[in-house]
Amino acid sequence: MATRASTRTDDAPEGAASLSRPRLAQSAAGPSLGSTPMRLRESRGPWTWMISAARLGCRNGVIVPRAVPAWHAPGVSANVRGDNGAGYVGDLKRQHYVEIPHDRLPCVAFGESRAGAAHSVYLERHEGVSIGGARVFRWTSAWTRYARLGHMTYPEYDHAGQDLFLHQALLDLCTPDGKLSPVQITLATRPLIKRIEAEASREGPHARALIAQMAAQLPAEHVPDSVHAILRRLEIELTTDTDK
Amino acid sequence: MAAGSWRTGAGLGDANIAVARRTIAAALNASAKNRELLGHPVMQSILAQDDLLGPLLGELGVSFGQLTIGTGKMSATAEGTDVALTNYSLANSTTITPARHAFARAASDFGRALQEPLLTGELAPDAYAMVIHEAMMVWANTLVDKIVALFPSLTNTIGTTNTALSWSAIQDGIIDHKDRGNRGPVLGIIDSVGAKALMSDMLSMGGAVQWAPQAQGAIQNATAGAYLGRFWEADFYMSGELDDDGTDTSGALLSVGCIATKHARVPLPAEAMEIADGYWFTVEGRRTAGSETRFDIVSHLAAQIREDGRGSELLYKMT
């Protein structure tokens, strides 16, 4: 019976080993890991982001719309087969949401322009294999990409890029003059401020960590005196994830 | 293994069988959590309502309208004076259109990998029973996926963007939930990140919360599967199906009537080899043109938010 030991490179003609890759350097199971497809979990499919002038939040010091993914998959919301999510989009439009177009807004992810992207400026389709070995597609926002470490597939995020895009979409699509109104600023910041004030009634390092995390989401210019006072009392310095 | 009367002094050598018996058992997987959700009263209610709507006889879907009644008050009116009429108002008309969903297995896979004499463990000792069993699980995964897809579009939100889920955030959310008129069973669905944040916060609370029986139950329930515990009389479960936007995860707190599903029963034609009618799904044995026989698991279903105020999105930092 042939053994792997008999397939040594020194069986090759003299000089050949220096020109080709040693055979034992190749994986016994087939192609090297470098060419193995990424292991991914299949996702529901593409979506259209819908935003509302009145559904807002703060992330890392930026006011962003709370974007709702109107999935294109049939069987979700009012979608019917083949309508590319028109049912769900229509449902949300009736609730005063507007859609973020897949092709119009300028978009930068991981420092590169998304102009001319295959499917959408803000969506990316990743190809990989499922745990069972089937070919799968996973849709993510353009600010998520996958890398591999050993057997692991792990995501990388460009949070700042995504927040900037959503903030600009909010200004372009949901404000008449490209500026947030005082009501919108209140809607975005008030939940965080109320939560910070509620947590401030507790003692201990856990509450302190929560307060620091929440305060870091507020835009610096919209941190009220009440929150400044809490931060001073607890000796918390304002930082955002993107500062770290 | 003894060599026996082999004409060799070197033992069996290459004739040896390295592994004699092979047993195959159903592998552990995280989608088991989806089936646990199905037993909750809120999910049971969704399916019961689905069933009560009856079969779709030529219609593409069903529609829900929410009739507002019982909110008015009588006004002081003199005798002999007409009172202004109050019109009925129908709001939130919602359409649900079931779509066909399918999952298939090739029969040849059974012959190759799952021959009956080798089966042990949790698998049924019959390939047909196994495919029917799997059909139920695949249907449950699909149903849960359709329902969780709706969580980001729930209008009411508990928690804040890019921050960990906390006890007091849910506490406030529960009060808002009650304030909207809700009562009855509540189902909370979060993922393991949300569950860890919530438990960690709970343990840091001290006193009334930390030592509450519910908190103790949550600490000790390694055997309870996806069920985390009952807090604020809401049953919290873990799910691996929740969506995120790269920063925040969307779980939910649901009451009866928040979400509706509709299944369309599509009976197989007489010539079809029906392996099983699972009511919510069918399993058909098929032979595709010139190919091997396959098993098609099919369900026609859709999910939709029926009444927004009966639920809330649970929003929290994804990692």
Coordinates of C-alpha atoms in Angstrom, one line a residue:
Chain A
M1 CA 0.0 0.0 0.0
A2 CA 1.3 3.4 -0.9
T3 CA 2.0 5.6 2.0
R4 CA 2.3 9.4 2.1
A5 CA 5.9 9.0 3.1
S6 CA 6.7 7.6 -0.4
T7 CA 5.6 10.8 -2.0
R8 CA 8.6 12.7 -0.9
T9 CA 9.9 15.6 -2.9
D10 CA 13.3 14.0 -3.0
D11 CA 11.7 11.5 -5.4
A12 CA 11.5 14.3 -7.9
P13 CA 14.2 14.9 -10.4
E14 CA 17.1 17.0 -9.2
G15 CA 16.3 20.7 -9.3
A16 CA 12.5 20.2 -9.6
A17 CA 11.9 20.8 -5.9
S18 CA 13.3 24.2 -6.2
L19 CA 10.9 25.1 -9.0
S20 CA 7.6 23.6 -7.7
R21 CA 6.0 23.5 -4.2
P22 CA 7.1 20.5 -2.0
R23 CA 4.3 18.0 -2.2
L24 CA 4.1 17.6 1.6
A25 CA 3.5 21.3 1.8
Q26 CA 0.1 20.7 0.1
S27 CA -2.8 19.7 2.3
A28 CA -3.5 16.0 2.2
A29 CA -7.2 16.7 2.1
G30 CA -7.1 18.8 -1.0
P31 CA -6.5 22.5 -1.7
S32 CA -4.8 24.6 0.8
L33 CA -6.9 26.5 3.3
G34 CA -6.1 29.7 1.5
S35 CA -8.4 28.6 -1.4
T36 CA -11.1 27.0 0.7
P37 CA -14.4 28.9 0.5
M38 CA -15.3 31.0 3.6
R39 CA -17.7 29.2 6.0
L40 CA -20.8 31.4 6.3
R41 CA -24.3 31.1 7.6
E42 CA -26.9 31.7 5.0
S43 CA -29.0 34.9 5.5
R44 CA -32.5 35.8 4.7
G45 CA -31.5 37.7 1.6
P46 CA -31.3 41.4 0.6
W47 CA -33.3 44.2 2.0
T48 CA -34.1 47.9 1.5
W49 CA -33.3 50.1 4.4
M50 CA -36.2 52.3 5.4
I51 CA -35.8 55.3 7.6
S52 CA -38.2 57.6 9.4
A53 CA -37.7 61.3 10.4
A54 CA -39.1 60.3 13.8
R55 CA -37.3 57.0 14.6
L56 CA -33.8 58.1 15.6
G57 CA -31.0 57.1 17.9
C58 CA -27.4 58.0 18.7
R59 CA -24.4 55.9 18.0
N60 CA -20.8 57.0 18.8
G61 CA -21.7 60.6 18.9
V62 CA -23.7 60.7 15.7
I63 CA -27.5 60.9 15.4
V64 CA -28.6 58.1 13.1
P65 CA -32.0 56.9 11.8
R66 CA -33.1 53.6 13.3
A67 CA -33.0 51.9 9.9
V68 CA -35.5 49.1 9.4
P69 CA -34.6 46.4 6.9
A70 CA -37.5 45.8 4.6
W71 CA -36.6 42.3 3.6
H72 CA -37.2 41.3 0.0
A73 CA -38.0 37.7 0.9
P74 CA -41.5 36.5 0.2
G75 CA -43.5 35.5 3.2
V76 CA -42.3 38.5 5.3
S77 CA -44.7 41.3 5.9
A78 CA -46.8 42.1 2.8
N79 CA -44.3 40.7 0.3
V80 CA -45.4 38.5 -2.5
R81 CA -43.1 36.3 -4.6
G82 CA -41.0 38.3 -7.1
D83 CA -41.9 41.8 -5.8
N84 CA -38.4 42.4 -4.4
G85 CA -39.8 43.6 -1.1
A86 CA -42.3 46.0 -2.6
G87 CA -44.9 44.7 -0.1
Y88 CA -42.8 45.4 2.9
V89 CA -41.5 48.7 1.6
G90 CA -45.1 49.8 0.9
D91 CA -46.1 48.7 4.4
L92 CA -43.5 50.9 5.9
K93 CA -44.1 53.8 3.6
R94 CA -47.7 53.9 4.9
Q95 CA -46.0 54.5 8.3
H96 CA -44.1 57.5 6.9
Y97 CA -40.8 55.7 6.4
V98 CA -38.8 56.5 3.2
E99 CA -36.5 54.1 1.5
I100 CA -32.8 54.6 1.1
P101 CA -32.2 54.1 -2.6
H102 CA -29.7 51.4 -3.5
D103 CA -27.9 53.5 -6.1
R104 CA -28.1 57.2 -5.4
L105 CA -26.4 58.3 -2.2
P106 CA -22.6 58.5 -2.0
C107 CA -21.3 55.7 0.1
V108 CA -17.8 54.9 1.6
A109 CA -17.1 51.6 3.4
F110 CA -13.8 50.6 4.8
G111 CA -12.3 53.8 3.3
E112 CA -13.3 53.0 -0.3
S113 CA -16.1 54.3 -2.4
R114 CA -19.0 52.0 -3.1
A115 CA -19.9 53.6 -6.4
G116 CA -20.6 51.0 -9.0
A117 CA -21.1 48.2 -6.5
A118 CA -22.7 45.1 -8.0
H119 CA -26.0 44.9 -6.0
S120 CA -26.4 48.1 -4.0
V121 CA -24.2 50.8 -2.6
Y122 CA -25.1 49.8 0.9
L123 CA -25.5 46.0 0.7
E124 CA -22.9 43.4 0.0
R125 CA -23.4 39.7 -1.0
H126 CA -20.8 37.3 0.4
E127 CA -20.4 33.8 -1.0
G128 CA -19.3 30.9 1.1
V129 CA -20.2 27.4 2.2
S130 CA -22.5 26.3 5.0
I131 CA -21.5 24.0 7.8
G132 CA -23.0 21.2 5.7
G133 CA -20.8 22.2 2.7
A134 CA -23.5 23.8 0.6
R135 CA -22.9 27.0 -1.4
V136 CA -24.6 29.8 0.5
F137 CA -24.9 33.6 0.2
R138 CA -24.9 35.9 3.1
W139 CA -26.1 39.5 2.7
T140 CA -24.8 42.1 5.0
S141 CA -24.5 45.9 5.0
A142 CA -21.5 47.2 3.0
W143 CA -19.8 48.0 6.4
T144 CA -19.4 44.3 7.3
R145 CA -16.8 42.0 5.7
Y146 CA -15.5 38.6 6.6
A147 CA -12.0 37.4 7.2
R148 CA -10.6 34.1 8.3
L149 CA -8.4 33.1 11.2
G150 CA -7.5 29.4 11.2
H151 CA -10.9 27.6 11.1
M152 CA -12.8 30.7 12.1
T153 CA -14.6 33.1 9.9
Y154 CA -15.0 36.4 11.7
P155 CA -16.7 39.7 10.8
E156 CA -15.0 43.1 10.6
Y157 CA -17.1 46.2 10.9
D158 CA -16.7 49.8 9.8
H159 CA -19.2 51.3 12.4
A160 CA -18.1 54.9 11.8
G161 CA -18.6 54.5 8.0
Q162 CA -22.1 53.0 8.4
D163 CA -23.2 55.7 11.0
L164 CA -21.9 58.5 8.7
F165 CA -23.9 57.0 5.7
L166 CA -27.1 56.7 7.8
H167 CA -26.7 60.2 9.2
Q168 CA -26.3 61.6 5.8
A169 CA -29.2 59.6 4.5
L170 CA -31.3 61.1 7.3
L171 CA -30.3 64.6 6.4
D172 CA -30.9 64.1 2.7
L173 CA -34.1 62.2 2.9
C174 CA -35.9 63.1 6.1
T175 CA -35.1 66.8 6.7
P176 CA -36.4 69.7 4.5
D177 CA -33.3 71.8 4.8
G178 CA -30.6 69.2 5.6
K179 CA -30.7 70.1 9.3
L180 CA -32.1 68.1 12.2
S181 CA -35.0 69.9 14.0
P182 CA -34.9 70.3 17.8
V183 CA -37.7 67.7 18.0
Q184 CA -35.5 65.2 16.1
I185 CA -32.6 65.9 18.3
T186 CA -34.8 65.3 21.4
L187 CA -36.2 62.1 19.9
A188 CA -32.7 60.8 19.3
T189 CA -31.1 61.8 22.6
R190 CA -33.9 61.6 25.1
P191 CA -34.0 57.8 25.5
L192 CA -30.3 57.7 26.3
I193 CA -30.5 60.7 28.7
K194 CA -33.4 59.1 30.5
R195 CA -31.6 55.8 30.8
I196 CA -28.4 57.5 32.0
E197 CA -30.4 59.3 34.7
A198 CA -32.1 56.1 35.7
E199 CA -28.9 54.1 36.0
A200 CA -27.3 57.0 38.0
S201 CA -29.6 56.1 40.9
R202 CA -27.6 52.8 41.2
E203 CA -24.2 52.4 42.8
G204 CA -21.4 50.1 41.7
P205 CA -19.0 49.5 38.8
H206 CA -21.6 47.9 36.6
A207 CA -23.9 50.8 36.6
R208 CA -20.9 53.1 36.1
A209 CA -19.9 51.1 33.0
L210 CA -23.4 51.2 31.6
I211 CA -23.5 55.0 32.0
A212 CA -20.1 55.4 30.4
Q213 CA -21.3 53.3 27.4
M214 CA -24.5 55.2 27.0
A215 CA -23.0 58.7 27.4
A216 CA -20.5 57.8 24.7
Q217 CA -23.3 57.5 22.2
L218 CA -24.5 61.1 22.7
P219 CA -23.2 63.8 20.4
A220 CA -21.0 66.0 22.6
E221 CA -23.0 69.1 21.7
H222 CA -26.2 67.5 23.0
V223 CA -25.0 66.2 26.3
P224 CA -27.2 68.0 28.8
D225 CA -26.0 69.5 32.1
S226 CA -27.8 66.7 34.1
V227 CA -25.6 64.1 32.3
H228 CA -22.4 66.2 32.7
A229 CA -23.2 66.3 36.4
I230 CA -23.6 62.6 36.6
L231 CA -20.4 62.0 34.6
R232 CA -18.5 64.4 36.9
R233 CA -19.8 62.7 40.0
L234 CA -18.9 59.3 38.8
E235 CA -15.6 60.5 37.3
I236 CA -16.4 59.2 33.8
E237 CA -14.6 60.7 30.8
L238 CA -16.6 60.9 27.6
T239 CA -15.2 58.6 24.8
T240 CA -16.8 56.9 21.8
D241 CA -16.0 53.5 20.3
T242 CA -14.3 55.2 17.4
D243 CA -12.0 57.0 19.8
K244 CA -10.6 53.6 21.1
Chain B
M1 CA -9.1 -8.3 16.8
A2 CA -7.4 -11.7 16.6
A3 CA -5.6 -12.4 13.3
G4 CA -7.2 -15.9 12.9
S5 CA -5.9 -18.4 10.4
W6 CA -4.5 -15.9 8.0
R7 CA -1.6 -17.0 5.7
T8 CA 0.6 -14.2 6.9
G9 CA 3.0 -13.6 9.7
A10 CA 2.3 -9.9 9.7
G11 CA -1.2 -9.8 11.0
L12 CA -4.1 -8.4 9.0
G13 CA -2.1 -5.5 7.6
D14 CA -4.0 -3.6 4.9
A15 CA -7.0 -6.0 5.3
N16 CA -7.7 -4.7 8.7
I17 CA -10.9 -2.6 9.1
A18 CA -9.9 0.4 11.2
V19 CA -13.4 1.1 12.3
A20 CA -15.9 -1.7 12.4
R21 CA -19.2 -0.3 13.6
R22 CA -20.3 3.2 12.8
T23 CA -23.2 4.8 14.6
I24 CA -24.9 7.9 13.6
A25 CA -26.8 10.2 16.0
A26 CA -28.5 13.5 15.4
A27 CA -26.0 16.2 15.9
L28 CA -26.5 19.0 18.4
N29 CA -27.4 22.3 16.8
A30 CA -28.5 25.6 17.9
S31 CA -31.7 25.6 16.0
A32 CA -33.2 23.4 18.7
K33 CA -33.9 26.7 20.4
N34 CA -36.5 27.5 17.7
R35 CA -38.6 24.5 18.6
E36 CA -38.7 25.5 22.3
L37 CA -40.3 28.8 21.3
L38 CA -43.2 27.0 19.7
G39 CA -44.5 25.8 23.0
H40 CA -45.0 29.3 24.5
P41 CA -48.6 30.5 24.8
V42 CA -47.8 33.5 22.5
M43 CA -46.6 31.3 19.7
Q44 CA -49.4 28.8 20.3
S45 CA -51.8 31.7 20.0
I46 CA -50.2 32.8 16.7
L47 CA -50.7 29.3 15.3
A48 CA -54.2 29.0 16.7
Q49 CA -55.3 32.3 15.1
D50 CA -53.6 31.2 11.9
D51 CA -55.7 28.0 11.9
L52 CA -58.9 29.8 12.9
L53 CA -58.7 31.9 9.8
G54 CA -59.4 28.7 7.8
P55 CA -58.2 27.6 4.5
L56 CA -57.5 30.0 1.7
L57 CA -60.0 29.1 -1.0
G58 CA -58.6 30.8 -4.0
E59 CA -57.5 33.9 -2.1
L60 CA -53.8 34.9 -2.2
G61 CA -53.8 36.0 1.4
V62 CA -55.7 37.3 4.4
S63 CA -56.2 40.8 5.8
F64 CA -56.5 42.0 9.3
G65 CA -58.2 45.3 10.3
Q66 CA -58.0 46.7 13.8
L67 CA -61.3 48.1 14.9
T68 CA -61.1 50.8 17.6
I69 CA -64.0 50.4 20.0
G70 CA -64.4 51.1 23.7
T71 CA -62.3 54.3 23.8
G72 CA -65.1 56.8 23.9
K73 CA -66.8 58.4 26.8
M74 CA -70.5 59.5 27.1
S75 CA -71.1 63.2 27.0
A76 CA -73.6 65.1 29.1
T77 CA -76.6 65.6 26.9
A78 CA -80.0 67.1 27.6
E79 CA -83.1 64.9 27.2
G80 CA -84.5 65.0 23.6
T81 CA -81.2 66.1 22.1
D82 CA -79.4 63.9 19.6
V83 CA -75.8 62.9 20.3
A84 CA -73.3 63.3 17.5
L85 CA -72.6 59.9 16.0
T86 CA -69.2 58.4 16.4
N87 CA -68.0 56.5 13.3
Y88 CA -66.2 53.2 13.6
S89 CA -62.6 53.5 12.6
L90 CA -60.7 50.7 11.1
A91 CA -57.0 51.1 11.4
N92 CA -53.8 49.1 10.7
S93 CA -55.2 47.0 7.8
T94 CA -52.6 44.3 7.3
T95 CA -52.3 41.8 4.5
I96 CA -50.5 38.5 4.8
T97 CA -49.7 36.6 1.7
P98 CA -48.3 33.1 2.2
A99 CA -45.4 32.2 -0.1
R100 CA -44.1 28.7 -0.9
H101 CA -41.0 27.6 1.0
A102 CA -39.2 24.4 0.4
F103 CA -36.4 22.3 1.6
A104 CA -35.2 19.0 -0.1
R105 CA -33.2 15.9 0.7
A106 CA -31.9 13.4 -1.8
A107 CA -32.9 9.9 -1.1
S108 CA -29.5 8.7 -2.1
D109 CA -28.1 10.4 1.0
F110 CA -30.1 8.1 3.1
G111 CA -28.7 5.0 1.4
R112 CA -25.2 6.2 1.7
A113 CA -25.1 7.7 5.2
L114 CA -28.1 6.6 7.2
Q115 CA -28.8 2.9 6.6
E116 CA -31.3 1.7 9.1
P117 CA -29.3 -0.9 11.0
L118 CA -26.7 1.7 11.9
L119 CA -29.0 4.2 13.5
T120 CA -28.9 4.8 17.1
G121 CA -29.5 7.7 19.4
E122 CA -32.2 10.3 18.8
L123 CA -32.8 9.5 15.2
A124 CA -35.9 7.5 14.4
P125 CA -34.9 4.0 13.2
D126 CA -36.6 4.6 9.9
A127 CA -35.6 7.0 7.1
Y128 CA -39.2 8.1 6.5
A129 CA -39.8 8.9 10.1
M130 CA -36.5 10.8 10.2
V131 CA -37.4 13.0 7.2
I132 CA -40.8 13.7 8.7
H133 CA -39.1 14.6 12.0
E134 CA -36.7 16.9 10.1
A135 CA -39.6 18.5 8.2
M136 CA -41.1 19.6 11.5
M137 CA -37.8 21.1 12.6
V138 CA -37.2 22.8 9.3
W139 CA -40.7 24.3 9.3
A140 CA -40.1 25.5 12.9
N141 CA -36.9 27.2 11.8
T142 CA -38.7 28.9 8.8
L143 CA -41.6 30.1 11.0
V144 CA -39.3 31.6 13.6
D145 CA -37.2 33.2 10.9
K146 CA -40.2 34.9 9.4
I147 CA -41.3 36.1 12.8
V148 CA -38.0 37.5 13.9
A149 CA -37.6 39.3 10.6
L150 CA -40.3 41.7 11.7
F151 CA -38.7 42.7 15.0
P152 CA -36.7 45.7 13.7
S153 CA -39.9 47.3 12.4
L154 CA -41.8 47.2 15.7
T155 CA -42.4 50.8 16.6
N156 CA -41.9 50.6 20.3
T157 CA -38.3 50.1 21.4
I158 CA -36.9 48.9 24.7
G159 CA -33.2 49.7 25.1
T160 CA -31.0 52.1 23.3
T161 CA -28.6 51.9 20.4
N162 CA -25.1 50.5 20.9
T163 CA -25.6 49.9 24.6
A164 CA -25.9 46.7 26.6
L165 CA -29.3 45.4 27.5
S166 CA -30.1 46.3 31.1
W167 CA -32.6 45.4 33.8
S168 CA -33.9 48.9 34.2
A169 CA -34.3 49.4 30.4
I170 CA -36.6 46.3 30.3
Q171 CA -38.3 47.4 33.5
D172 CA -39.3 50.7 31.9
G173 CA -40.3 48.9 28.7
I174 CA -42.6 46.6 30.6
I175 CA -44.3 49.6 32.2
D176 CA -44.8 51.1 28.7
H177 CA -46.1 47.7 27.5
K178 CA -48.7 47.6 30.3
D179 CA -49.4 51.3 29.7
R180 CA -50.6 50.6 26.2
G181 CA -53.3 48.3 27.5
N182 CA -51.5 45.0 27.1
R183 CA -52.2 42.1 29.5
G184 CA -51.7 38.3 29.3
P185 CA -48.7 36.1 28.4
V186 CA -45.5 37.8 27.2
L187 CA -42.7 36.2 25.3
G188 CA -39.3 37.8 25.4
I189 CA -36.7 36.8 22.7
I190 CA -33.1 37.8 23.0
D191 CA -29.8 36.2 21.9
S192 CA -27.0 35.0 24.1
V193 CA -25.3 38.4 24.1
G194 CA -28.4 40.1 25.3
A195 CA -29.0 37.3 27.8
K196 CA -25.5 37.6 29.3
A197 CA -25.8 41.4 29.5
L198 CA -29.2 41.0 31.3
M199 CA -27.9 38.4 33.7
S200 CA -24.8 40.4 34.4
D201 CA -26.8 43.5 35.1
M202 CA -29.2 41.5 37.3
L203 CA -26.5 40.1 39.4
S204 CA -25.1 43.6 39.9
M205 CA -28.4 45.0 41.1
G206 CA -28.2 43.6 44.7
G207 CA -31.1 43.3 47.1
A208 CA -34.6 42.9 45.7
V209 CA -33.6 41.9 42.2
Q210 CA -30.5 39.8 42.8
W211 CA -32.2 37.7 45.5
A212 CA -35.6 37.4 43.8
P213 CA -36.6 33.7 43.1
Q214 CA -36.7 34.5 39.4
A215 CA -33.1 35.6 39.4
Q216 CA -32.1 32.5 41.3
G217 CA -34.0 30.4 38.7
A218 CA -32.1 32.0 35.9
I219 CA -28.8 31.3 37.5
Q220 CA -29.5 27.7 38.0
N221 CA -31.3 26.7 34.8
A222 CA -28.6 25.1 32.7
T223 CA -31.0 22.2 32.0
A224 CA -33.8 24.4 30.8
G225 CA -32.5 24.8 27.2
A226 CA -33.3 28.1 25.6
Y227 CA -35.6 29.2 28.4
L228 CA -33.9 31.8 30.5
G229 CA -36.5 32.5 33.1
R230 CA -39.6 34.5 33.9
F231 CA -38.9 38.1 34.7
W232 CA -41.7 40.6 35.1
E233 CA -43.9 37.6 34.4
A234 CA -42.5 37.6 30.9
D235 CA -40.9 34.4 29.7
F236 CA -37.5 35.0 28.2
Y237 CA -36.0 32.7 25.6
M238 CA -32.7 32.7 23.7
S239 CA -32.7 32.6 20.0
G240 CA -29.9 32.3 17.4
E241 CA -32.1 33.8 14.6
L242 CA -32.1 37.5 15.6
D243 CA -31.0 40.1 13.1
D244 CA -28.5 42.8 13.6
D245 CA -27.4 45.9 11.6
G246 CA -23.8 45.5 12.4
T247 CA -24.1 47.4 15.6
D248 CA -27.4 46.6 17.3
T249 CA -29.4 43.3 17.7
S250 CA -33.2 43.3 17.5
G251 CA -35.0 41.0 19.9
A252 CA -38.5 41.5 20.9
L253 CA -41.1 41.4 23.7
L254 CA -44.4 40.0 22.3
S255 CA -47.9 39.7 23.5
V256 CA -50.7 37.7 22.0
G257 CA -51.9 39.5 18.8
C258 CA -48.7 41.3 18.0
I259 CA -47.7 39.1 15.2
A260 CA -49.9 37.0 12.9
T261 CA -48.9 34.2 10.5
K262 CA -50.9 32.5 7.8
H263 CA -50.2 29.2 6.3
A264 CA -51.9 28.1 3.1
R265 CA -52.7 24.4 3.0
V266 CA -51.8 23.2 -0.4
P267 CA -52.7 19.5 -0.7
L268 CA -50.6 17.4 -3.0
P269 CA -52.2 16.0 -6.1
A270 CA -53.3 12.4 -6.3
E271 CA -50.3 11.3 -8.3
A272 CA -47.9 12.7 -5.7
M273 CA -46.3 10.3 -3.3
E274 CA -47.2 12.0 -0.1
I275 CA -44.9 10.9 2.7
A276 CA -46.5 13.1 5.3
D277 CA -49.1 15.8 5.8
G278 CA -47.8 17.7 8.8
Y279 CA -50.7 20.2 8.6
W280 CA -48.3 23.2 8.5
F281 CA -46.2 21.5 5.9
T282 CA -46.1 18.5 3.6
V283 CA -43.4 16.0 2.7
E284 CA -43.5 14.6 -0.8
G285 CA -41.4 11.9 -2.4
R286 CA -40.5 13.0 -5.9
R287 CA -38.5 11.7 -8.8
T288 CA -37.1 14.5 -10.8
A289 CA -36.5 14.0 -14.5
G290 CA -33.9 11.3 -14.8
S291 CA -32.6 12.0 -11.3
E292 CA -32.7 10.3 -8.0
T293 CA -35.8 10.4 -5.8
R294 CA -35.9 13.3 -3.5
F295 CA -38.0 14.4 -0.5
D296 CA -39.5 17.8 -0.7
I297 CA -40.6 19.5 2.5
V298 CA -42.9 22.3 1.6
S299 CA -44.8 24.9 3.6
H300 CA -46.7 27.9 2.3
L301 CA -46.5 30.6 5.0
A302 CA -46.1 34.3 5.8
A303 CA -45.8 36.4 8.9
Q304 CA -46.8 40.0 9.5
I305 CA -47.1 42.5 12.4
R306 CA -50.8 42.5 13.2
E307 CA -50.9 45.1 16.0
D308 CA -47.7 47.0 16.7
G309 CA -48.7 48.2 20.2
R310 CA -48.7 44.6 21.5
G311 CA -45.0 44.2 21.2
S312 CA -41.7 46.0 21.5
E313 CA -38.3 45.7 19.9
L314 CA -35.6 44.8 22.4
L315 CA -32.6 46.8 21.1
Y316 CA -29.1 46.3 22.4
K317 CA -25.4 46.3 21.4
M318 CA -24.6 43.4 19.3
T319 CA -21.3 42.4 20.9

